[in-house]
Amino acid sequence: MRKITILAIGDSADFDSFKKFDKEKRFISSKGFDYVAIDYKAIFKKCHLDVTSKKVIVVTFFPFEYWDKHVECKKYKGLYGNLLFLKKFSRFCDDVSSRVKDLLPGKEIEFVNNPKLTSAYRDKVVAMGKLSKAGVKVPPRINAKSVKGIKSLLSCGKKIYVKPRCGSMGKGITYLTEDRWQTNFTVKSGKIVQRCSDYGWKFKDITGDTKFLKSLVRGDFIMEEAVSPCNIGDNKIDLRVYACFGKVLYIYPRKNSIHAVTTNISQGGKGSPAILKKLPKATLDKVERQVRKTMRALNLNFAGIDVILDKDLKNAYVIDVNMFPGFPKRRTHNLARDIICQLRKSF
Ligand SMILES: Nc1ncnc2c1ncn2[C@@H]1O[C@H](COP(=O)(O)OP(=O)(O)O)[C@@H](O)[C@H]1O
Ligand SMILES: [Mg+2]
């Protein structure tokens, strides 16, 4: 077997994925890989990577500390998830890519996901646009340029999701129907004030707040038609699908009350593996096909993709692509081990 090193780059504060992966050191070595883990902070300092193999597979995790300090920082005055987020993040991702190459001269470096793609696909408009072009089923985009335009669509019965272009974790979501508008931004006299925390973005009724709606129309948001999701009992459900090198590794169903706007676990949704058994095989095959198509279209080798099934299970819509998805709890499903096995099969 050829000697290969897995280099994991992450943030020591990241219990959600990097730490879970790092706990599998022994498993990684049992699969015949060398393993080196390093913090983002360290790669930008004078450091030596103890890599003896010629080939290195680089797995990057979300740079929490950089993000909290420089992108979504306390003094940030702009709207959550706008394009300025992306500009700063792009520069950082490019720097990571070049820094890794500088630290490993003469090595054959293979990024699981090229850091340069990270910043591009953080923008939902870019990612969804590419998917739609590639024939992946995504919710229809709404191109209303004015409050009047949105109101007229609502009066025709359309239901609309408005999401920050570069947001995540279910933050800054607005849901509009003809007679009810809800958002989890905090709105004070029509002005948006945002939370510093990643959690507790609660939905409030803002029906008729035209000033707020105007700021959404002017801002960096993506608007799309709501998919009427499949419900099981009193819950709406969707699926977080993890895929790596062309293979679906794990499907993690999430549920929330039928009255809730989102299913994000960070905002109160719950993981519910038992739901999987209630879904017909043909439906799950459909989900897998859409996910594989998504990975090919975006040239990604690892992602957590959110998929919604519509009411009669006819269609599976891809609604969100995460290059740095949080991992399920290890005792629910050991995703890190799946990734490592898939890397072994792929290299
Ligand atoms: N078009 C849509 N139709 C139905 N539900 C949606 C739609 N878009 C988003 N949602 C709901 O909102 C949640 C958050 O949206 P998502 O696009 O995944 O953004 P984030 O990056 O914040 O997770 C989804 O998990 C889903 O529950
Ligand atoms: Mg999502």
mmCIF file of C-alpha atoms and ligand atoms in Angstrom:
data_model
loop_
_atom_site.group_PDB
_atom_site.id
_atom_site.type_symbol
_atom_site.label_atom_id
_atom_site.label_comp_id
_atom_site.label_asym_id
_atom_site.label_seq_id
_atom_site.Cartn_x
_atom_site.Cartn_y
_atom_site.Cartn_z
ATOM 1 C CA MET A 1 0.000 0.000 0.000
ATOM 2 C CA ARG A 2 1.320 3.439 -0.938
ATOM 3 C CA LYS A 3 2.263 5.643 2.001
ATOM 4 C CA ILE A 4 -0.145 8.572 2.288
ATOM 5 C CA THR A 5 -0.592 11.195 5.018
ATOM 6 C CA ILE A 6 -3.933 12.696 5.973
ATOM 7 C CA LEU A 7 -3.392 16.296 7.048
ATOM 8 C CA ALA A 8 -6.370 17.688 8.986
ATOM 9 C CA ILE A 9 -6.519 21.461 9.393
ATOM 10 C CA GLY A 10 -9.060 22.823 11.830
ATOM 11 C CA ASP A 11 -9.724 24.884 14.853
ATOM 12 C CA SER A 12 -9.324 23.639 18.394
ATOM 13 C CA ALA A 13 -12.680 25.250 19.285
ATOM 14 C CA ASP A 14 -14.474 23.084 16.714
ATOM 15 C CA PHE A 15 -16.137 20.245 18.637
ATOM 16 C CA ASP A 16 -18.587 19.758 15.805
ATOM 17 C CA SER A 17 -16.329 18.213 13.206
ATOM 18 C CA PHE A 18 -12.541 18.719 13.598
ATOM 19 C CA LYS A 19 -12.440 17.280 17.135
ATOM 20 C CA LYS A 20 -14.645 14.350 16.113
ATOM 21 C CA PHE A 21 -12.321 13.595 13.191
ATOM 22 C CA ASP A 22 -9.200 14.022 15.321
ATOM 23 C CA LYS A 23 -10.531 11.489 17.860
ATOM 24 C CA GLU A 24 -10.196 8.827 15.132
ATOM 25 C CA LYS A 25 -6.374 8.941 14.993
ATOM 26 C CA ARG A 26 -6.073 5.239 15.745
ATOM 27 C CA PHE A 27 -8.727 4.314 13.219
ATOM 28 C CA ILE A 28 -6.901 6.415 10.606
ATOM 29 C CA SER A 29 -3.675 4.584 11.296
ATOM 30 C CA SER A 30 -5.483 1.209 11.256
ATOM 31 C CA LYS A 31 -6.441 2.049 7.663
ATOM 32 C CA GLY A 32 -2.773 2.497 6.784
ATOM 33 C CA PHE A 33 -2.600 6.302 6.681
ATOM 34 C CA ASP A 34 -0.134 8.559 8.479
ATOM 35 C CA TYR A 35 -1.928 11.381 10.261
ATOM 36 C CA VAL A 36 -1.037 14.963 11.105
ATOM 37 C CA ALA A 37 -3.468 17.481 12.602
ATOM 38 C CA ILE A 38 -2.809 21.193 12.857
ATOM 39 C CA ASP A 39 -4.626 24.345 13.908
ATOM 40 C CA TYR A 40 -5.262 27.140 11.365
ATOM 41 C CA LYS A 41 -3.406 29.536 13.654
ATOM 42 C CA ALA A 42 -0.319 27.333 13.541
ATOM 43 C CA ILE A 43 -0.105 27.069 9.760
ATOM 44 C CA PHE A 44 0.342 30.833 9.531
ATOM 45 C CA LYS A 45 3.194 30.744 12.045
ATOM 46 C CA LYS A 46 6.630 29.275 11.551
ATOM 47 C CA CYS A 47 5.839 25.592 11.796
ATOM 48 C CA HIS A 48 7.076 22.243 10.624
ATOM 49 C CA LEU A 49 4.737 19.524 9.408
ATOM 50 C CA ASP A 50 6.019 16.072 10.182
ATOM 51 C CA VAL A 51 5.054 14.530 6.847
ATOM 52 C CA THR A 52 7.284 11.793 5.458
ATOM 53 C CA SER A 53 5.073 10.479 2.643
ATOM 54 C CA LYS A 54 5.146 11.975 -0.842
ATOM 55 C CA LYS A 55 1.358 12.141 -1.071
ATOM 56 C CA VAL A 56 -0.759 14.228 1.317
ATOM 57 C CA ILE A 57 -4.550 14.376 1.476
ATOM 58 C CA VAL A 58 -5.639 17.655 3.066
ATOM 59 C CA VAL A 59 -8.962 17.779 4.911
ATOM 60 C CA THR A 60 -9.994 21.264 6.021
ATOM 61 C CA PHE A 61 -12.561 22.062 8.715
ATOM 62 C CA PHE A 62 -14.351 25.304 9.459
ATOM 63 C CA PRO A 63 -11.984 28.040 10.690
ATOM 64 C CA PHE A 64 -14.164 29.145 13.633
ATOM 65 C CA GLU A 65 -11.660 31.391 15.323
ATOM 66 C CA TYR A 66 -10.782 33.281 12.161
ATOM 67 C CA TRP A 67 -14.477 33.601 11.304
ATOM 68 C CA ASP A 68 -15.455 34.932 14.730
ATOM 69 C CA LYS A 69 -12.530 37.356 14.844
ATOM 70 C CA HIS A 70 -12.525 38.672 11.312
ATOM 71 C CA VAL A 71 -15.762 37.862 9.492
ATOM 72 C CA GLU A 72 -18.720 37.627 11.869
ATOM 73 C CA CYS A 73 -17.028 39.753 14.513
ATOM 74 C CA LYS A 74 -18.668 41.829 17.234
ATOM 75 C CA LYS A 75 -17.866 45.134 15.561
ATOM 76 C CA TYR A 76 -19.255 44.015 12.193
ATOM 77 C CA LYS A 77 -21.895 46.544 11.225
ATOM 78 C CA GLY A 78 -23.221 45.035 7.994
ATOM 79 C CA LEU A 79 -26.046 42.568 7.663
ATOM 80 C CA TYR A 80 -25.432 38.944 8.618
ATOM 81 C CA GLY A 81 -24.418 36.789 5.658
ATOM 82 C CA ASN A 82 -23.905 39.537 3.077
ATOM 83 C CA LEU A 83 -21.289 39.591 0.316
ATOM 84 C CA LEU A 84 -18.708 41.348 2.484
ATOM 85 C CA PHE A 85 -18.597 38.153 4.559
ATOM 86 C CA LEU A 86 -17.554 36.323 1.442
ATOM 87 C CA LYS A 87 -14.889 38.808 0.379
ATOM 88 C CA LYS A 88 -13.017 38.424 3.651
ATOM 89 C CA PHE A 89 -13.481 34.685 3.692
ATOM 90 C CA SER A 90 -12.217 34.309 0.103
ATOM 91 C CA ARG A 91 -8.923 35.948 0.954
ATOM 92 C CA PHE A 92 -8.470 33.657 3.941
ATOM 93 C CA CYS A 93 -9.271 30.524 1.905
ATOM 94 C CA ASP A 94 -6.778 31.507 -0.796
ATOM 95 C CA ASP A 95 -4.131 32.095 1.885
ATOM 96 C CA VAL A 96 -4.771 28.640 3.392
ATOM 97 C CA SER A 97 -4.340 27.040 -0.006
ATOM 98 C CA SER A 98 -1.007 28.761 -0.711
ATOM 99 C CA ARG A 99 0.264 28.341 2.831
ATOM 100 C CA VAL A 100 -0.298 24.556 2.735
ATOM 101 C CA LYS A 101 1.647 24.380 -0.525
ATOM 102 C CA ASP A 102 4.510 26.415 1.018
ATOM 103 C CA LEU A 103 4.621 24.134 4.059
ATOM 104 C CA LEU A 104 4.806 20.978 1.951
ATOM 105 C CA PRO A 105 7.340 21.657 -0.799
ATOM 106 C CA GLY A 106 7.778 18.816 -3.285
ATOM 107 C CA LYS A 107 4.743 16.905 -1.995
ATOM 108 C CA GLU A 108 1.804 15.626 -4.027
ATOM 109 C CA ILE A 109 -1.005 17.571 -2.365
ATOM 110 C CA GLU A 110 -4.627 16.598 -2.804
ATOM 111 C CA PHE A 111 -7.253 18.766 -1.099
ATOM 112 C CA VAL A 112 -10.473 16.868 -0.373
ATOM 113 C CA ASN A 113 -12.178 20.175 -1.201
ATOM 114 C CA ASN A 114 -10.031 22.879 -2.708
ATOM 115 C CA PRO A 115 -10.183 25.844 -0.264
ATOM 116 C CA LYS A 116 -10.720 28.111 -3.266
ATOM 117 C CA LEU A 117 -14.157 26.545 -3.782
ATOM 118 C CA THR A 118 -15.103 27.224 -0.181
ATOM 119 C CA SER A 119 -15.638 30.901 -0.608
ATOM 120 C CA ALA A 120 -17.477 30.544 -3.918
ATOM 121 C CA TYR A 121 -20.019 28.067 -2.609
ATOM 122 C CA ARG A 122 -20.640 29.943 0.577
ATOM 123 C CA ASP A 123 -22.666 32.161 -1.772
ATOM 124 C CA LYS A 124 -26.040 30.467 -2.171
ATOM 125 C CA VAL A 125 -26.788 32.424 -5.355
ATOM 126 C CA VAL A 126 -23.667 31.030 -7.045
ATOM 127 C CA ALA A 127 -24.119 27.474 -5.734
ATOM 128 C CA MET A 128 -27.848 27.244 -6.510
ATOM 129 C CA GLY A 129 -27.319 28.863 -9.940
ATOM 130 C CA LYS A 130 -24.743 26.205 -10.840
ATOM 131 C CA LEU A 131 -26.999 23.419 -9.606
ATOM 132 C CA SER A 132 -29.973 24.665 -11.540
ATOM 133 C CA LYS A 133 -27.845 24.843 -14.727
ATOM 134 C CA ALA A 134 -26.648 21.288 -14.146
ATOM 135 C CA GLY A 135 -30.221 20.026 -13.927
ATOM 136 C CA VAL A 136 -30.302 19.421 -10.160
ATOM 137 C CA LYS A 137 -33.779 19.950 -8.708
ATOM 138 C CA VAL A 138 -33.664 23.171 -6.673
ATOM 139 C CA PRO A 139 -36.539 25.414 -5.504
ATOM 140 C CA PRO A 140 -37.454 27.989 -8.182
ATOM 141 C CA ARG A 141 -35.659 31.325 -7.648
ATOM 142 C CA ILE A 142 -37.752 34.458 -7.199
ATOM 143 C CA ASN A 143 -36.385 37.565 -8.831
ATOM 144 C CA ALA A 144 -38.684 40.207 -7.347
ATOM 145 C CA LYS A 145 -36.914 43.560 -7.335
ATOM 146 C CA SER A 146 -39.426 45.455 -5.189
ATOM 147 C CA VAL A 147 -41.722 45.087 -2.211
ATOM 148 C CA LYS A 148 -44.631 45.526 -4.610
ATOM 149 C CA GLY A 149 -43.374 42.604 -6.698
ATOM 150 C CA ILE A 150 -43.099 40.357 -3.638
ATOM 151 C CA LYS A 151 -46.541 41.342 -2.370
ATOM 152 C CA SER A 152 -48.080 40.566 -5.714
ATOM 153 C CA LEU A 153 -46.504 37.078 -5.716
ATOM 154 C CA LEU A 154 -47.741 36.493 -2.162
ATOM 155 C CA SER A 155 -51.245 37.532 -3.146
ATOM 156 C CA CYS A 156 -51.139 34.835 -5.868
ATOM 157 C CA GLY A 157 -50.534 32.252 -3.141
ATOM 158 C CA LYS A 158 -46.736 31.936 -3.428
ATOM 159 C CA LYS A 159 -44.812 31.154 -0.230
ATOM 160 C CA ILE A 160 -41.289 32.525 -0.146
ATOM 161 C CA TYR A 161 -38.033 31.908 1.737
ATOM 162 C CA VAL A 162 -35.594 34.822 1.901
ATOM 163 C CA LYS A 163 -32.107 33.791 3.068
ATOM 164 C CA PRO A 164 -28.785 35.620 3.469
ATOM 165 C CA ARG A 165 -26.656 34.801 0.403
ATOM 166 C CA CYS A 166 -23.676 33.793 2.508
ATOM 167 C CA GLY A 167 -25.409 32.696 5.705
ATOM 168 C CA SER A 168 -25.716 29.344 7.435
ATOM 169 C CA MET A 169 -27.051 27.572 10.540
ATOM 170 C CA GLY A 170 -30.561 28.837 9.858
ATOM 171 C CA LYS A 171 -29.641 32.422 10.791
ATOM 172 C CA GLY A 172 -31.352 35.420 9.216
ATOM 173 C CA ILE A 173 -34.155 33.457 7.557
ATOM 174 C CA THR A 174 -37.442 35.097 6.579
ATOM 175 C CA TYR A 175 -40.580 33.229 5.526
ATOM 176 C CA LEU A 176 -43.385 35.046 3.747
ATOM 177 C CA THR A 177 -46.934 33.985 2.956
ATOM 178 C CA GLU A 178 -49.875 36.175 1.987
ATOM 179 C CA ASP A 179 -51.118 36.637 5.533
ATOM 180 C CA ARG A 180 -48.043 35.953 7.659
ATOM 181 C CA TRP A 181 -44.460 37.191 7.548
ATOM 182 C CA GLN A 182 -41.878 35.749 9.944
ATOM 183 C CA THR A 183 -38.182 36.367 10.426
ATOM 184 C CA ASN A 184 -35.493 35.298 12.865
ATOM 185 C CA PHE A 185 -33.593 38.537 12.423
ATOM 186 C CA THR A 186 -34.286 40.937 15.262
ATOM 187 C CA VAL A 187 -36.121 43.941 13.867
ATOM 188 C CA LYS A 188 -36.352 47.249 15.742
ATOM 189 C CA SER A 189 -38.416 49.982 14.071
ATOM 190 C CA GLY A 190 -37.902 48.347 10.686
ATOM 191 C CA LYS A 191 -34.115 48.133 11.241
ATOM 192 C CA ILE A 192 -32.292 44.832 11.434
ATOM 193 C CA VAL A 193 -30.293 44.144 14.564
ATOM 194 C CA GLN A 194 -28.493 40.847 14.742
ATOM 195 C CA ARG A 195 -27.499 38.419 17.426
ATOM 196 C CA CYS A 196 -23.870 37.629 18.135
ATOM 197 C CA SER A 197 -24.606 34.047 19.131
ATOM 198 C CA ASP A 198 -25.025 31.219 16.604
ATOM 199 C CA TYR A 199 -28.036 29.949 18.559
ATOM 200 C CA GLY A 200 -31.400 31.247 19.680
ATOM 201 C CA TRP A 201 -32.412 33.032 16.480
ATOM 202 C CA LYS A 202 -36.128 32.901 17.284
ATOM 203 C CA PHE A 203 -38.825 33.664 14.750
ATOM 204 C CA LYS A 204 -41.018 36.738 15.235
ATOM 205 C CA ASP A 205 -44.095 37.875 13.423
ATOM 206 C CA ILE A 206 -43.346 40.901 11.230
ATOM 207 C CA THR A 207 -46.433 40.752 9.037
ATOM 208 C CA GLY A 208 -46.888 44.045 7.183
ATOM 209 C CA ASP A 209 -43.465 45.498 8.100
ATOM 210 C CA THR A 210 -42.791 46.930 4.650
ATOM 211 C CA LYS A 211 -39.660 48.799 5.781
ATOM 212 C CA PHE A 212 -38.078 45.500 6.812
ATOM 213 C CA LEU A 213 -39.062 43.831 3.557
ATOM 214 C CA LYS A 214 -37.486 46.725 1.665
ATOM 215 C CA SER A 215 -34.159 46.117 3.388
ATOM 216 C CA LEU A 216 -34.303 42.485 2.323
ATOM 217 C CA VAL A 217 -34.974 43.450 -1.297
ATOM 218 C CA ARG A 218 -31.996 45.825 -1.238
ATOM 219 C CA GLY A 219 -29.647 43.463 0.589
ATOM 220 C CA ASP A 220 -27.641 40.389 -0.374
ATOM 221 C CA PHE A 221 -30.354 37.748 -0.134
ATOM 222 C CA ILE A 222 -31.573 34.807 -2.142
ATOM 223 C CA MET A 223 -35.336 34.444 -2.542
ATOM 224 C CA GLU A 224 -36.894 31.165 -3.472
ATOM 225 C CA GLU A 225 -40.230 29.426 -3.552
ATOM 226 C CA ALA A 226 -40.980 27.373 -0.475
ATOM 227 C CA VAL A 227 -41.199 23.638 -0.995
ATOM 228 C CA SER A 228 -44.183 22.195 0.902
ATOM 229 C CA PRO A 229 -42.275 19.572 2.817
ATOM 230 C CA CYS A 230 -43.201 16.024 3.623
ATOM 231 C CA ASN A 231 -44.650 15.804 7.137
ATOM 232 C CA ILE A 232 -44.489 12.819 9.441
ATOM 233 C CA GLY A 233 -46.960 13.085 12.300
ATOM 234 C CA ASP A 234 -46.775 16.624 13.681
ATOM 235 C CA ASN A 235 -43.337 17.218 12.203
ATOM 236 C CA LYS A 236 -41.967 18.589 8.990
ATOM 237 C CA ILE A 237 -38.827 16.809 7.920
ATOM 238 C CA ASP A 238 -35.843 17.269 5.682
ATOM 239 C CA LEU A 239 -32.623 15.361 5.172
ATOM 240 C CA ARG A 240 -28.987 16.263 5.777
ATOM 241 C CA VAL A 241 -27.057 14.066 3.379
ATOM 242 C CA TYR A 242 -23.309 13.562 3.791
ATOM 243 C CA ALA A 243 -21.408 12.542 0.683
ATOM 244 C CA CYS A 244 -17.740 11.909 -0.040
ATOM 245 C CA PHE A 245 -15.959 11.040 -3.302
ATOM 246 C CA GLY A 246 -19.123 10.110 -5.181
ATOM 247 C CA LYS A 247 -20.692 8.090 -2.373
ATOM 248 C CA VAL A 248 -23.537 8.989 -0.037
ATOM 249 C CA LEU A 249 -22.166 8.150 3.401
ATOM 250 C CA TYR A 250 -25.065 8.929 5.676
ATOM 251 C CA ILE A 251 -28.562 10.403 5.551
ATOM 252 C CA TYR A 252 -29.547 12.207 8.717
ATOM 253 C CA PRO A 253 -33.233 13.153 8.879
ATOM 254 C CA ARG A 254 -34.089 16.326 10.803
ATOM 255 C CA LYS A 255 -37.490 17.275 12.113
ATOM 256 C CA ASN A 256 -39.239 20.264 13.613
ATOM 257 C CA SER A 257 -42.820 21.217 14.376
ATOM 258 C CA ILE A 258 -44.993 21.687 11.269
ATOM 259 C CA HIS A 259 -45.362 25.324 12.368
ATOM 260 C CA ALA A 260 -41.602 25.934 12.465
ATOM 261 C CA VAL A 261 -39.877 27.746 9.590
ATOM 262 C CA THR A 262 -36.576 25.824 9.627
ATOM 263 C CA THR A 263 -35.235 22.409 10.594
ATOM 264 C CA ASN A 264 -31.661 23.486 11.465
ATOM 265 C CA ILE A 265 -30.481 21.661 14.555
ATOM 266 C CA SER A 266 -28.656 24.833 15.619
ATOM 267 C CA GLN A 267 -32.034 26.594 15.829
ATOM 268 C CA GLY A 268 -34.149 23.945 17.552
ATOM 269 C CA GLY A 269 -34.604 21.188 14.941
ATOM 270 C CA LYS A 270 -33.914 17.628 16.071
ATOM 271 C CA GLY A 271 -32.032 14.794 14.385
ATOM 272 C CA SER A 272 -34.251 11.739 13.991
ATOM 273 C CA PRO A 273 -32.501 8.708 12.411
ATOM 274 C CA ALA A 274 -35.634 6.543 12.900
ATOM 275 C CA ILE A 275 -37.452 8.535 10.186
ATOM 276 C CA LEU A 276 -35.218 6.977 7.547
ATOM 277 C CA LYS A 277 -36.979 3.623 7.935
ATOM 278 C CA LYS A 278 -40.302 5.290 7.112
ATOM 279 C CA LEU A 279 -39.128 6.532 3.713
ATOM 280 C CA PRO A 280 -39.510 4.280 0.647
ATOM 281 C CA LYS A 281 -36.320 3.033 -0.981
ATOM 282 C CA ALA A 282 -37.281 4.646 -4.305
ATOM 283 C CA THR A 283 -37.433 8.037 -2.538
ATOM 284 C CA LEU A 284 -34.030 7.571 -0.923
ATOM 285 C CA ASP A 285 -32.580 6.523 -4.290
ATOM 286 C CA LYS A 286 -33.939 9.759 -5.737
ATOM 287 C CA VAL A 287 -32.273 11.720 -2.927
ATOM 288 C CA GLU A 288 -28.950 9.979 -3.562
ATOM 289 C CA ARG A 289 -29.127 10.722 -7.282
ATOM 290 C CA GLN A 290 -29.702 14.443 -6.640
ATOM 291 C CA VAL A 291 -26.859 14.525 -4.133
ATOM 292 C CA ARG A 292 -24.377 12.804 -6.444
ATOM 293 C CA LYS A 293 -25.356 15.182 -9.242
ATOM 294 C CA THR A 294 -24.803 18.112 -6.852
ATOM 295 C CA MET A 295 -21.315 16.921 -5.918
ATOM 296 C CA ARG A 296 -20.365 16.519 -9.569
ATOM 297 C CA ALA A 297 -21.787 19.898 -10.584
ATOM 298 C CA LEU A 298 -19.886 21.730 -7.842
ATOM 299 C CA ASN A 299 -16.747 19.623 -8.104
ATOM 300 C CA LEU A 300 -16.890 18.798 -4.400
ATOM 301 C CA ASN A 301 -15.498 15.691 -2.758
ATOM 302 C CA PHE A 302 -17.081 16.168 0.638
ATOM 303 C CA ALA A 303 -20.240 18.037 1.651
ATOM 304 C CA GLY A 304 -23.348 18.001 3.794
ATOM 305 C CA ILE A 305 -26.292 18.669 1.518
ATOM 306 C CA ASP A 306 -29.782 19.632 2.703
ATOM 307 C CA VAL A 307 -32.580 17.987 0.753
ATOM 308 C CA ILE A 308 -36.327 18.516 1.143
ATOM 309 C CA LEU A 309 -38.870 15.986 -0.036
ATOM 310 C CA ASP A 310 -42.147 17.436 -1.164
ATOM 311 C CA LYS A 311 -45.503 16.398 0.261
ATOM 312 C CA ASP A 312 -46.174 13.373 -1.945
ATOM 313 C CA LEU A 313 -42.473 12.341 -2.021
ATOM 314 C CA LYS A 314 -42.429 12.926 -5.778
ATOM 315 C CA ASN A 315 -39.508 15.339 -5.802
ATOM 316 C CA ALA A 316 -36.299 15.733 -3.841
ATOM 317 C CA TYR A 317 -35.095 19.360 -3.824
ATOM 318 C CA VAL A 318 -31.540 20.356 -2.945
ATOM 319 C CA ILE A 319 -31.826 23.511 -0.838
ATOM 320 C CA ASP A 320 -28.381 24.010 0.687
ATOM 321 C CA VAL A 321 -24.790 22.821 0.240
ATOM 322 C CA ASN A 322 -22.396 22.924 3.197
ATOM 323 C CA MET A 323 -18.688 22.387 2.654
ATOM 324 C CA PHE A 324 -18.110 22.430 6.416
ATOM 325 C CA PRO A 325 -21.098 20.547 7.795
ATOM 326 C CA GLY A 326 -21.340 19.784 11.493
ATOM 327 C CA PHE A 327 -21.067 16.029 12.170
ATOM 328 C CA PRO A 328 -23.771 14.044 13.989
ATOM 329 C CA LYS A 329 -22.957 12.933 17.554
ATOM 330 C CA ARG A 330 -20.426 10.065 17.401
ATOM 331 C CA ARG A 331 -22.785 7.653 19.134
ATOM 332 C CA THR A 332 -25.555 8.477 16.630
ATOM 333 C CA HIS A 333 -23.280 7.916 13.659
ATOM 334 C CA ASN A 334 -19.503 7.966 13.346
ATOM 335 C CA LEU A 335 -19.214 10.051 10.188
ATOM 336 C CA ALA A 336 -15.465 10.571 10.563
ATOM 337 C CA ARG A 337 -14.909 6.812 10.163
ATOM 338 C CA ASP A 338 -17.070 6.764 7.026
ATOM 339 C CA ILE A 339 -14.967 9.560 5.553
ATOM 340 C CA ILE A 340 -11.713 7.782 6.394
ATOM 341 C CA CYS A 341 -12.941 4.506 4.802
ATOM 342 C CA GLN A 342 -14.028 6.430 1.723
ATOM 343 C CA LEU A 343 -10.613 8.128 1.501
ATOM 344 C CA ARG A 344 -9.004 4.683 1.688
ATOM 345 C CA LYS A 345 -11.189 3.497 -1.219
ATOM 346 C CA SER A 346 -10.471 6.614 -3.261
ATOM 347 C CA PHE A 347 -6.662 6.781 -2.883
HETATM 348 N N1 LIG B 1 -37.124 26.697 -0.398
HETATM 349 C C1 LIG B 1 -37.373 26.173 0.797
HETATM 350 N N2 LIG B 1 -38.510 25.475 1.009
HETATM 351 C C2 LIG B 1 -38.795 24.931 2.225
HETATM 352 N N3 LIG B 1 -37.989 25.072 3.307
HETATM 353 C C3 LIG B 1 -36.832 25.759 3.161
HETATM 354 C C4 LIG B 1 -36.469 26.333 1.900
HETATM 355 N N4 LIG B 1 -35.288 26.976 2.071
HETATM 356 C C5 LIG B 1 -34.935 26.796 3.358
HETATM 357 N N5 LIG B 1 -35.845 26.065 4.030
HETATM 358 C C6 LIG B 1 -35.799 25.703 5.455
HETATM 359 O O1 LIG B 1 -34.904 26.600 6.095
HETATM 360 C C7 LIG B 1 -33.739 25.913 6.582
HETATM 361 C C8 LIG B 1 -32.506 26.775 6.381
HETATM 362 O O2 LIG B 1 -32.285 26.997 4.999
HETATM 363 P P1 LIG B 1 -30.877 26.683 4.325
HETATM 364 O O3 LIG B 1 -30.982 27.078 2.895
HETATM 365 O O4 LIG B 1 -30.481 25.290 4.621
HETATM 366 O O5 LIG B 1 -29.926 27.757 5.037
HETATM 367 P P2 LIG B 1 -28.779 27.615 6.123
HETATM 368 O O6 LIG B 1 -27.517 27.738 5.331
HETATM 369 O O7 LIG B 1 -28.979 28.739 7.057
HETATM 370 O O8 LIG B 1 -28.910 26.255 6.760
HETATM 371 C C9 LIG B 1 -33.732 24.591 5.829
HETATM 372 O O9 LIG B 1 -33.078 23.579 6.567
HETATM 373 C C10 LIG B 1 -35.217 24.302 5.656
HETATM 374 O O10 LIG B 1 -35.772 23.766 6.851
HETATM 375 MG MG MG B 2 -28.889 24.379 5.720
#
